mmCIF file of C-alpha atoms and ligand atoms in Angstrom:
data_model
loop_
_atom_site.group_PDB
_atom_site.id
_atom_site.type_symbol
_atom_site.label_atom_id
_atom_site.label_comp_id
_atom_site.label_asym_id
_atom_site.label_seq_id
_atom_site.Cartn_x
_atom_site.Cartn_y
_atom_site.Cartn_z
ATOM 1 C CA MET A 1 -0.093 -0.103 0.160
ATOM 2 C CA SER A 2 1.221 3.562 -1.395
ATOM 3 C CA THR A 3 2.126 6.328 2.511
ATOM 4 C CA PRO A 4 1.408 9.160 2.642
ATOM 5 C CA GLN A 5 4.729 10.164 1.589
ATOM 6 C CA GLU A 6 4.449 8.042 -1.938
ATOM 7 C CA ASN A 7 0.816 9.618 -2.297
ATOM 8 C CA LYS A 8 2.593 12.737 -1.904
ATOM 9 C CA ILE A 9 4.905 12.573 -4.847
ATOM 10 C CA HIS A 10 2.868 11.174 -7.158
ATOM 11 C CA LYS A 11 -0.380 14.019 -6.635
ATOM 12 C CA ASP A 12 2.379 16.728 -6.736
ATOM 13 C CA LEU A 13 3.821 14.941 -10.583
ATOM 14 C CA ALA A 14 0.471 14.931 -12.536
ATOM 15 C CA PRO A 15 0.702 19.259 -12.867
ATOM 16 C CA MET A 16 4.313 19.503 -12.755
ATOM 17 C CA ILE A 17 4.228 16.245 -16.133
ATOM 18 C CA ILE A 18 1.937 18.896 -17.817
ATOM 19 C CA SER A 19 3.469 21.994 -17.119
ATOM 20 C CA GLY A 20 6.517 19.839 -18.346
ATOM 21 C CA LEU A 21 5.161 19.117 -21.095
ATOM 22 C CA GLN A 22 3.197 22.511 -22.026
ATOM 23 C CA SER A 23 6.842 23.885 -21.671
ATOM 24 C CA SER A 24 9.573 25.000 -25.018
ATOM 25 C CA PRO A 25 12.034 23.089 -25.197
ATOM 26 C CA ARG A 26 9.592 20.289 -23.759
ATOM 27 C CA PHE A 27 10.752 18.239 -20.119
ATOM 28 C CA PHE A 28 9.198 14.782 -17.853
ATOM 29 C CA PRO A 29 10.086 15.252 -14.656
ATOM 30 C CA SER A 30 13.814 13.121 -13.399
ATOM 31 C CA LEU A 31 11.283 12.334 -10.311
ATOM 32 C CA LEU A 32 9.827 10.106 -13.648
ATOM 33 C CA LEU A 33 12.609 8.173 -13.374
ATOM 34 C CA TRP A 34 12.746 7.265 -9.543
ATOM 35 C CA ASP A 35 9.577 4.574 -8.754
ATOM 36 C CA ALA A 36 10.328 1.120 -7.721
ATOM 37 C CA THR A 37 11.005 -0.290 -11.189
ATOM 38 C CA GLY A 38 13.888 2.837 -12.045
ATOM 39 C CA VAL A 39 15.807 2.430 -8.669
ATOM 40 C CA LEU A 40 15.618 -0.893 -9.138
ATOM 41 C CA THR A 41 16.977 -1.228 -12.534
ATOM 42 C CA TYR A 42 19.689 2.078 -11.285
ATOM 43 C CA GLU A 43 20.994 -0.418 -8.931
ATOM 44 C CA ARG A 44 21.599 -3.320 -12.194
ATOM 45 C CA ILE A 45 23.514 -0.150 -14.391
ATOM 46 C CA MET A 46 25.932 1.115 -11.107
ATOM 47 C CA LYS A 47 26.887 -3.194 -12.100
ATOM 48 C CA SER A 48 27.151 -2.393 -15.333
ATOM 49 C CA PRO A 49 30.477 -2.306 -17.893
ATOM 50 C CA ASP A 50 30.282 0.001 -19.087
ATOM 51 C CA TYR A 51 29.232 2.487 -15.491
ATOM 52 C CA TYR A 52 31.773 4.168 -14.406
ATOM 53 C CA LEU A 53 31.158 6.404 -11.749
ATOM 54 C CA THR A 54 30.379 3.598 -9.011
ATOM 55 C CA PRO A 55 33.505 2.079 -9.224
ATOM 56 C CA THR A 56 34.849 5.384 -9.854
ATOM 57 C CA GLU A 57 33.346 7.343 -6.750
ATOM 58 C CA THR A 58 33.612 3.598 -4.223
ATOM 59 C CA SER A 59 37.179 3.229 -5.485
ATOM 60 C CA LEU A 60 37.478 7.220 -4.277
ATOM 61 C CA ILE A 61 35.539 6.370 -0.609
ATOM 62 C CA ARG A 62 37.686 3.127 0.654
ATOM 63 C CA LEU A 63 40.561 5.091 0.271
ATOM 64 C CA HIS A 64 39.385 8.312 2.115
ATOM 65 C CA ALA A 65 36.912 6.518 3.894
ATOM 66 C CA ASP A 66 39.020 7.410 7.304
ATOM 67 C CA ALA A 67 40.028 11.149 5.772
ATOM 68 C CA ILE A 68 36.024 12.193 5.458
ATOM 69 C CA ALA A 69 35.446 9.964 8.497
ATOM 70 C CA SER A 70 37.495 12.505 10.768
ATOM 71 C CA LYS A 71 35.154 15.799 8.645
ATOM 72 C CA ILE A 72 32.381 15.419 10.394
ATOM 73 C CA PRO A 73 32.381 15.769 14.654
ATOM 74 C CA PRO A 74 30.922 12.925 16.645
ATOM 75 C CA ASN A 75 27.218 13.190 18.703
ATOM 76 C CA SER A 76 26.129 15.176 15.097
ATOM 77 C CA ALA A 77 23.737 14.555 12.116
ATOM 78 C CA ILE A 78 24.611 13.075 8.670
ATOM 79 C CA LEU A 79 21.959 13.502 6.710
ATOM 80 C CA GLU A 80 22.088 12.069 2.799
ATOM 81 C CA LEU A 81 20.153 13.121 -0.105
ATOM 82 C CA GLY A 82 19.087 10.419 -2.895
ATOM 83 C CA SER A 83 20.123 8.002 -0.725
ATOM 84 C CA GLY A 84 19.515 4.920 -2.948
ATOM 85 C CA SER A 85 21.415 1.144 -1.865
ATOM 86 C CA LEU A 86 23.472 2.815 0.901
ATOM 87 C CA THR A 87 26.475 0.877 -0.188
ATOM 88 C CA LYS A 88 29.210 3.846 -0.576
ATOM 89 C CA THR A 89 27.556 5.283 2.707
ATOM 90 C CA TYR A 90 27.796 2.303 4.610
ATOM 91 C CA LEU A 91 32.275 2.717 3.621
ATOM 92 C CA LEU A 92 31.435 6.319 4.955
ATOM 93 C CA LEU A 93 29.528 4.783 8.239
ATOM 94 C CA SER A 94 32.311 1.900 8.478
ATOM 95 C CA ALA A 95 35.235 4.676 8.651
ATOM 96 C CA LEU A 96 33.070 6.609 11.485
ATOM 97 C CA ALA A 97 32.050 3.066 13.740
ATOM 98 C CA ARG A 98 35.902 2.594 13.563
ATOM 99 C CA GLN A 99 36.207 5.869 14.825
ATOM 100 C CA GLY A 100 34.153 5.233 18.001
ATOM 101 C CA LYS A 101 31.996 8.063 16.836
ATOM 102 C CA THR A 102 27.609 7.994 17.795
ATOM 103 C CA ILE A 103 25.962 10.227 14.222
ATOM 104 C CA THR A 104 22.327 9.581 13.397
ATOM 105 C CA TYR A 105 21.968 9.503 10.326
ATOM 106 C CA TYR A 106 19.116 9.796 7.757
ATOM 107 C CA ALA A 107 18.189 8.259 5.009
ATOM 108 C CA LEU A 108 15.999 10.477 2.267
ATOM 109 C CA ASP A 109 15.373 8.930 -0.972
ATOM 110 C CA VAL A 110 10.995 9.835 -2.847
ATOM 111 C CA CYS A 111 10.974 5.755 -3.705
ATOM 112 C CA PRO A 112 10.157 3.580 -0.174
ATOM 113 C CA SER A 113 10.954 0.525 -1.178
ATOM 114 C CA THR A 114 14.603 1.419 -2.226
ATOM 115 C CA LEU A 115 14.771 3.470 1.214
ATOM 116 C CA LYS A 116 12.809 0.540 2.996
ATOM 117 C CA SER A 117 15.506 -2.088 1.380
ATOM 118 C CA SER A 118 18.481 0.094 1.021
ATOM 119 C CA LEU A 119 17.436 0.646 5.090
ATOM 120 C CA ALA A 120 17.540 -2.951 6.042
ATOM 121 C CA THR A 121 19.995 -3.889 4.813
ATOM 122 C CA LEU A 122 22.656 -1.423 6.363
ATOM 123 C CA ARG A 123 20.793 -1.803 10.054
ATOM 124 C CA HIS A 124 22.062 -5.333 9.803
ATOM 125 C CA ALA A 125 25.354 -4.833 8.443
ATOM 126 C CA LEU A 126 25.887 -1.779 10.717
ATOM 127 C CA HIS A 127 24.843 -4.586 13.601
ATOM 128 C CA LYS A 128 27.482 -7.150 12.151
ATOM 129 C CA HIS A 129 30.005 -4.889 12.148
ATOM 130 C CA THR A 130 33.073 -4.907 14.447
ATOM 131 C CA PRO A 131 33.786 -2.620 16.535
ATOM 132 C CA PRO A 132 29.500 -2.333 17.204
ATOM 133 C CA THR A 133 28.276 0.912 15.938
ATOM 134 C CA SER A 134 26.554 3.803 17.570
ATOM 135 C CA ILE A 135 24.935 4.361 14.348
ATOM 136 C CA THR A 136 21.731 4.999 14.531
ATOM 137 C CA CYS A 137 19.792 5.430 10.932
ATOM 138 C CA ARG A 138 16.221 6.772 9.990
ATOM 139 C CA PRO A 139 14.153 7.157 6.708
ATOM 140 C CA LEU A 140 12.703 10.168 5.153
ATOM 141 C CA CYS A 141 10.697 9.907 2.218
ATOM 142 C CA MET A 142 11.123 12.688 0.450
ATOM 143 C CA THR A 143 12.149 15.054 -2.046
ATOM 144 C CA TYR A 144 15.069 16.920 -1.601
ATOM 145 C CA ALA A 145 14.018 20.422 -1.330
ATOM 146 C CA ASP A 146 10.779 18.612 1.018
ATOM 147 C CA GLY A 147 14.268 16.934 2.689
ATOM 148 C CA ILE A 148 15.949 21.109 3.339
ATOM 149 C CA ALA A 149 11.892 22.556 4.866
ATOM 150 C CA TRP A 150 12.958 19.309 7.317
ATOM 151 C CA LEU A 151 16.591 19.621 8.258
ATOM 152 C CA ALA A 152 15.451 23.260 8.940
ATOM 153 C CA ALA A 153 12.552 22.158 11.158
ATOM 154 C CA ASP A 154 12.430 18.891 12.661
ATOM 155 C CA PRO A 155 13.325 19.122 16.219
ATOM 156 C CA SER A 156 15.709 15.925 16.490
ATOM 157 C CA LEU A 157 17.944 17.454 15.118
ATOM 158 C CA THR A 158 18.311 20.869 17.867
ATOM 159 C CA GLY A 159 21.466 21.873 18.881
ATOM 160 C CA GLN A 160 23.155 19.126 16.514
ATOM 161 C CA ALA A 161 26.178 20.039 13.953
ATOM 162 C CA VAL A 162 24.689 18.261 10.223
ATOM 163 C CA SER A 163 27.096 16.762 8.008
ATOM 164 C CA VAL A 164 24.593 16.492 4.452
ATOM 165 C CA LEU A 165 25.659 13.511 2.206
ATOM 166 C CA TRP A 166 25.299 14.398 -1.891
ATOM 167 C CA LEU A 167 26.713 10.911 -3.659
ATOM 168 C CA GLY A 168 26.732 9.824 -6.745
ATOM 169 C CA SER A 169 27.758 12.904 -9.534
ATOM 170 C CA SER A 170 23.453 13.735 -8.406
ATOM 171 C CA PHE A 171 23.840 17.200 -7.023
ATOM 172 C CA ALA A 172 24.918 17.695 -10.969
ATOM 173 C CA ASN A 173 21.552 16.765 -12.045
ATOM 174 C CA GLU A 174 20.405 20.234 -11.551
ATOM 175 C CA SER A 175 20.395 23.013 -13.115
ATOM 176 C CA ARG A 176 23.545 26.174 -11.201
ATOM 177 C CA GLY A 177 20.195 27.819 -9.982
ATOM 178 C CA ASP A 178 18.371 24.372 -9.351
ATOM 179 C CA PHE A 179 21.826 23.828 -6.678
ATOM 180 C CA GLN A 180 22.840 27.442 -5.516
ATOM 181 C CA GLY A 181 18.926 27.263 -3.921
ATOM 182 C CA LEU A 182 19.551 24.171 -2.619
ATOM 183 C CA LEU A 183 22.237 25.304 -0.679
ATOM 184 C CA ALA A 184 21.130 27.817 0.296
ATOM 185 C CA GLY A 185 17.943 26.049 1.414
ATOM 186 C CA ILE A 186 20.610 23.627 3.860
ATOM 187 C CA ALA A 187 22.707 27.356 4.457
ATOM 188 C CA GLY A 188 19.376 29.104 5.473
ATOM 189 C CA SER A 189 18.029 26.236 7.753
ATOM 190 C CA GLY A 190 19.355 28.041 10.910
ATOM 191 C CA ARG A 191 21.753 24.063 12.005
ATOM 192 C CA ALA A 192 25.701 24.523 11.948
ATOM 193 C CA VAL A 193 25.860 22.338 8.473
ATOM 194 C CA GLN A 194 28.133 21.055 6.152
ATOM 195 C CA VAL A 195 28.289 18.818 2.457
ATOM 196 C CA LEU A 196 30.562 16.410 0.515
ATOM 197 C CA VAL A 197 28.925 16.450 -2.887
ATOM 198 C CA ALA A 198 30.211 13.922 -5.625
ATOM 199 C CA ALA A 199 31.408 15.667 -8.505
ATOM 200 C CA ASP A 200 32.202 13.500 -11.721
ATOM 201 C CA GLY A 201 34.509 15.700 -14.032
ATOM 202 C CA VAL A 202 35.334 12.931 -17.172
ATOM 203 C CA LYS A 203 35.086 14.412 -20.622
ATOM 204 C CA ASP A 204 35.634 11.807 -22.233
ATOM 205 C CA GLY A 205 32.577 12.270 -24.609
ATOM 206 C CA GLU A 206 33.037 7.961 -25.927
ATOM 207 C CA ARG A 207 32.900 7.449 -22.016
ATOM 208 C CA VAL A 208 30.099 9.428 -20.965
ATOM 209 C CA ARG A 209 28.273 7.934 -23.862
ATOM 210 C CA ARG A 210 28.294 4.913 -22.661
ATOM 211 C CA ALA A 211 27.721 5.152 -19.743
ATOM 212 C CA TYR A 212 24.814 6.983 -20.111
ATOM 213 C CA ASP A 213 23.189 4.634 -22.672
ATOM 214 C CA THR A 214 25.033 1.109 -21.847
ATOM 215 C CA ARG A 215 25.416 -1.030 -23.720
ATOM 216 C CA ASP A 216 23.150 -3.513 -22.654
ATOM 217 C CA GLY A 217 20.440 -1.611 -23.177
ATOM 218 C CA LEU A 218 19.657 -1.377 -18.760
ATOM 219 C CA SER A 219 19.231 2.961 -20.174
ATOM 220 C CA ARG A 220 17.614 2.919 -21.857
ATOM 221 C CA ALA A 221 14.776 0.505 -20.331
ATOM 222 C CA PHE A 222 15.823 3.529 -16.921
ATOM 223 C CA VAL A 223 14.477 6.540 -19.204
ATOM 224 C CA MET A 224 12.109 4.786 -20.709
ATOM 225 C CA ASN A 225 10.076 3.934 -17.326
ATOM 226 C CA VAL A 226 9.558 7.457 -17.109
ATOM 227 C CA LEU A 227 6.381 6.645 -19.672
ATOM 228 C CA GLU A 228 5.464 4.182 -17.918
ATOM 229 C CA ASN A 229 5.462 5.822 -14.221
ATOM 230 C CA ALA A 230 3.833 9.379 -16.303
ATOM 231 C CA ASN A 231 0.807 6.566 -16.919
ATOM 232 C CA ALA A 232 1.028 5.508 -13.117
ATOM 233 C CA SER A 233 0.971 9.061 -12.131
ATOM 234 C CA LEU A 234 -2.109 10.273 -14.419
ATOM 235 C CA GLY A 235 -4.315 7.707 -14.164
ATOM 236 C CA ASP A 236 -4.350 7.036 -16.940
ATOM 237 C CA ARG A 237 -2.863 5.378 -20.060
ATOM 238 C CA VAL A 238 -1.508 9.445 -21.762
ATOM 239 C CA PHE A 239 1.156 7.529 -23.127
ATOM 240 C CA ASP A 240 2.093 4.637 -25.497
ATOM 241 C CA ALA A 241 6.047 4.053 -25.275
ATOM 242 C CA ALA A 242 5.932 1.822 -28.755
ATOM 243 C CA LYS A 243 5.744 5.421 -30.005
ATOM 244 C CA TRP A 244 8.957 6.621 -28.658
ATOM 245 C CA GLY A 245 12.598 6.011 -28.209
ATOM 246 C CA PHE A 246 15.437 7.005 -26.674
ATOM 247 C CA GLU A 247 17.494 9.985 -27.169
ATOM 248 C CA GLY A 248 21.004 10.388 -25.208
ATOM 249 C CA GLU A 249 22.853 13.395 -26.698
ATOM 250 C CA TRP A 250 26.670 14.078 -25.122
ATOM 251 C CA ASP A 251 27.638 18.196 -25.180
ATOM 252 C CA GLY A 252 31.133 18.042 -25.434
ATOM 253 C CA GLU A 253 30.995 22.056 -25.285
ATOM 254 C CA ALA A 254 28.465 22.707 -22.422
ATOM 255 C CA GLY A 255 29.959 19.128 -20.566
ATOM 256 C CA VAL A 256 26.711 17.545 -20.699
ATOM 257 C CA PHE A 257 25.147 14.633 -21.359
ATOM 258 C CA GLN A 258 21.194 15.239 -21.967
ATOM 259 C CA THR A 259 18.676 12.215 -21.756
ATOM 260 C CA SER A 260 15.536 12.505 -23.403
ATOM 261 C CA ILE A 261 13.152 10.874 -25.048
ATOM 262 C CA CYS A 262 12.052 11.429 -29.054
ATOM 263 C CA ALA A 263 8.210 10.873 -30.824
ATOM 264 C CA ARG A 264 8.824 7.998 -32.378
ATOM 265 C CA GLU A 265 5.981 9.614 -34.600
ATOM 266 C CA GLU A 266 3.612 12.303 -34.360
ATOM 267 C CA GLN A 267 1.220 12.980 -31.979
ATOM 268 C CA VAL A 268 -1.522 14.016 -29.935
ATOM 269 C CA VAL A 269 -1.867 13.277 -26.571
ATOM 270 C CA THR A 270 -4.947 14.994 -23.960
ATOM 271 C CA ILE A 271 -3.634 15.643 -20.860
ATOM 272 C CA GLY A 272 -4.753 17.348 -18.362
ATOM 273 C CA GLY A 273 -7.855 18.091 -20.279
ATOM 274 C CA GLU A 274 -5.462 20.271 -22.491
ATOM 275 C CA GLU A 275 -4.728 17.895 -26.414
ATOM 276 C CA VAL A 276 -0.577 18.317 -27.101
ATOM 277 C CA THR A 277 0.185 18.041 -30.475
ATOM 278 C CA ILE A 278 3.976 15.872 -30.448
ATOM 279 C CA GLY A 279 5.643 16.626 -33.725
ATOM 280 C CA GLU A 280 7.640 13.635 -34.988
ATOM 281 C CA GLY A 281 10.796 13.460 -33.880
ATOM 282 C CA GLU A 282 10.691 16.294 -31.339
ATOM 283 C CA ARG A 283 12.466 15.808 -27.828
ATOM 284 C CA VAL A 284 11.549 15.661 -24.077
ATOM 285 C CA LYS A 285 14.569 16.449 -22.379
ATOM 286 C CA VAL A 286 14.701 14.118 -18.776
ATOM 287 C CA ILE A 287 17.736 14.777 -16.919
ATOM 288 C CA ALA A 288 21.668 16.025 -17.571
ATOM 289 C CA SER A 289 24.013 15.048 -16.699
ATOM 290 C CA ARG A 290 26.962 17.507 -16.878
ATOM 291 C CA LYS A 291 30.271 16.364 -15.890
ATOM 292 C CA LEU A 292 31.818 19.359 -13.954
ATOM 293 C CA GLY A 293 35.618 19.401 -12.952
ATOM 294 C CA GLU A 294 36.994 20.230 -9.784
ATOM 295 C CA GLY A 295 37.416 24.416 -11.032
ATOM 296 C CA GLU A 296 33.132 24.501 -12.344
ATOM 297 C CA VAL A 297 32.543 23.093 -8.516
ATOM 298 C CA ARG A 298 34.304 25.668 -7.085
ATOM 299 C CA ALA A 299 32.678 28.710 -8.994
ATOM 300 C CA TRP A 300 29.039 26.469 -9.032
ATOM 301 C CA LEU A 301 29.962 27.606 -4.978
ATOM 302 C CA GLU A 302 30.192 31.379 -5.759
ATOM 303 C CA GLY A 303 27.900 33.591 -4.370
ATOM 304 C CA THR A 304 26.949 30.565 -2.384
ATOM 305 C CA ALA A 305 27.898 30.846 1.448
ATOM 306 C CA PHE A 306 30.077 27.751 0.986
ATOM 307 C CA GLU A 307 32.980 27.528 0.640
ATOM 308 C CA VAL A 308 35.585 24.057 -0.281
ATOM 309 C CA GLY A 309 37.017 23.024 2.950
ATOM 310 C CA ASP A 310 38.436 19.748 1.576
ATOM 311 C CA VAL A 311 38.620 17.923 -1.838
ATOM 312 C CA TRP A 312 39.393 14.423 -2.577
ATOM 313 C CA ARG A 313 40.598 14.058 -5.927
ATOM 314 C CA HIS A 314 40.716 9.858 -7.404
ATOM 315 C CA PRO A 315 43.563 9.213 -8.789
ATOM 316 C CA GLU A 316 43.965 9.016 -12.238
ATOM 317 C CA LEU A 317 39.734 9.777 -12.420
ATOM 318 C CA ASP A 318 38.569 13.796 -13.034
ATOM 319 C CA TYR A 319 36.270 12.811 -9.943
ATOM 320 C CA CYS A 320 36.141 14.162 -6.585
ATOM 321 C CA GLU A 321 34.742 14.128 -2.799
ATOM 322 C CA PHE A 322 34.141 18.872 -2.682
ATOM 323 C CA MET A 323 33.687 18.794 1.339
ATOM 324 C CA LYS A 324 31.948 22.209 1.711
ATOM 325 C CA ARG A 325 31.654 24.370 4.519
ATOM 326 C CA CYS A 326 29.248 27.135 5.600
ATOM 327 C CA HIS A 327 30.905 30.370 6.007
ATOM 328 C CA PHE A 328 28.773 31.921 9.098
ATOM 329 C CA VAL A 329 27.928 28.639 10.773
ATOM 330 C CA LEU A 330 30.806 27.524 10.766
ATOM 331 C CA ALA A 331 31.821 30.183 13.357
ATOM 332 C CA MET A 332 29.105 29.067 15.393
ATOM 333 C CA ALA A 333 29.701 25.518 15.470
ATOM 334 C CA ASN A 334 33.109 24.856 15.270
ATOM 335 C CA PHE A 335 32.902 23.009 11.068
HETATM 336 C C1 SAM B 1 22.208 8.501 -9.149
HETATM 337 S S1 SAM B 1 21.075 8.167 -8.029
HETATM 338 C C2 SAM B 1 22.370 8.047 -6.241
HETATM 339 C C3 SAM B 1 22.421 6.630 -5.356
HETATM 340 C C4 SAM B 1 23.064 7.493 -4.269
HETATM 341 N N1 SAM B 1 23.303 8.785 -3.360
HETATM 342 C C5 SAM B 1 24.224 6.525 -5.047
HETATM 343 O O1 SAM B 1 25.433 7.211 -4.772
HETATM 344 O O2 SAM B 1 24.460 5.771 -5.407
HETATM 345 C C6 SAM B 1 19.825 8.762 -6.953
HETATM 346 C C7 SAM B 1 18.528 8.520 -5.823
HETATM 347 O O3 SAM B 1 18.481 9.835 -5.459
HETATM 348 C C8 SAM B 1 17.086 10.040 -5.766
HETATM 349 N N2 SAM B 1 16.414 11.216 -6.367
HETATM 350 C C9 SAM B 1 16.311 11.856 -7.311
HETATM 351 N N3 SAM B 1 15.685 12.714 -6.683
HETATM 352 C C10 SAM B 1 15.227 13.474 -5.542
HETATM 353 C C11 SAM B 1 15.093 14.044 -5.798
HETATM 354 N N4 SAM B 1 15.235 15.108 -5.975
HETATM 355 N N5 SAM B 1 14.513 14.155 -4.318
HETATM 356 C C12 SAM B 1 14.943 12.751 -3.424
HETATM 357 N N6 SAM B 1 15.340 11.701 -3.859
HETATM 358 C C13 SAM B 1 15.320 12.129 -5.197
HETATM 359 C C14 SAM B 1 17.135 8.115 -6.527
HETATM 360 O O4 SAM B 1 15.474 7.905 -5.943
HETATM 361 C C15 SAM B 1 18.142 7.926 -7.119
HETATM 362 O O5 SAM B 1 17.601 6.593 -5.430
#
C-alpha cells in the first residue's frame, strides 16, 4: 500500500508533467525516473561495466573514508540526499564506527521501497560491524526540497551539527540555479551544516556516452520507464511507449549529457483536459548529467554561503569529493 508521502509525491507529479509538456523545450520531471522499477534498474546499471561512476566513486570513498569521517564530528547527524542503495554510505559509516563516533544517520530518498530495503541491509551490516557501532539509521521518504525544509524544522536535530551527503554526482543533475537554491535552503536552516558532494568531471565524450547509454540496454529501459511512471501519476494511459524512443546527446562544449525521450511519430496526447500535439522527432528532456571538474564546482559555489573545504581526488579520473562548509555557521559551530 502507498504511504501518504508516496501519494503526495505522485500527486505533485501530475501538474509537473503537464507544465513540462507544455514548456518549450518540453521536459518530463526527472523524478519520474525514480519509482521502484527505476531504482531497481539503476542498481543494475551501477554494476554495468560501462557505468564508470559507481566503481570510481566507491574506490574514492574506500581510499578516503577515514579522512572524510574525521571531518564529521561525534554526536552529530548526517543527512544523505538521494540515498539509493547505500553501499557507498556503508563505507563511510563503517569508518565513523571505527572512530567510535555516535551518529544519527538520515537516509532521504523519494523511492519508499528502496529506502526500506536498503536501510534494512545497512542496519543488518552495521549490526554485525566490528567494532560495534553507535549509529542510528532513520528513513526520510521525501524530495530534496522537502528534506531541506525538514532540516530547518525538525526538533530532533536541535543543537546537532549536520553533515549533508550528496553522492553519485547527483547534485549535477540539478541546474546551477537549482543547486544554489538548495544550498541556500541548507545554509538557511539555522543548523551547523557542511555538505559533501561527489562530482564527476570526466569529459571524454565516448566514455560518458557509454555510461548513460550502456551497451546492455539497461539505461534505455531506465529512461523509457518514465512513460509508465507518468501514466501511473496521471492515472491514465496517456503515453504509448511504442511511439517513443530513447535519445542521448553529449554536448562536449557544455560538458553535459542530455537524456531525452523522442516521439517516433506525430501524436496528440490529452493531458489535464488539454490536447498537446507532439511532432515526429520532437524530444522531451528527462535528465541532464553535468560533468563538472574541480574548477567548475568551485565556480558553482560562487555567491553561495559555502566555500570548498577539503577535496579528495581520484588518482586517475577527474572525479572528486568536496566537503563544503557554510561560512557563517562555521563560526557558530566549529565546523
Ligand atoms: C543517481 S541515484 C544515486 C544514489 C546513491 N546516492 C548513489 O550514489 O549510489 C539518485 C537517487 O536519488 C533519488 N532522487 C532523485 N531525485 C530526487 C529528489 N528530487 N528528491 C529525493 N530523492 C531523489 C533517487 O530515488 C535515487 O535513489
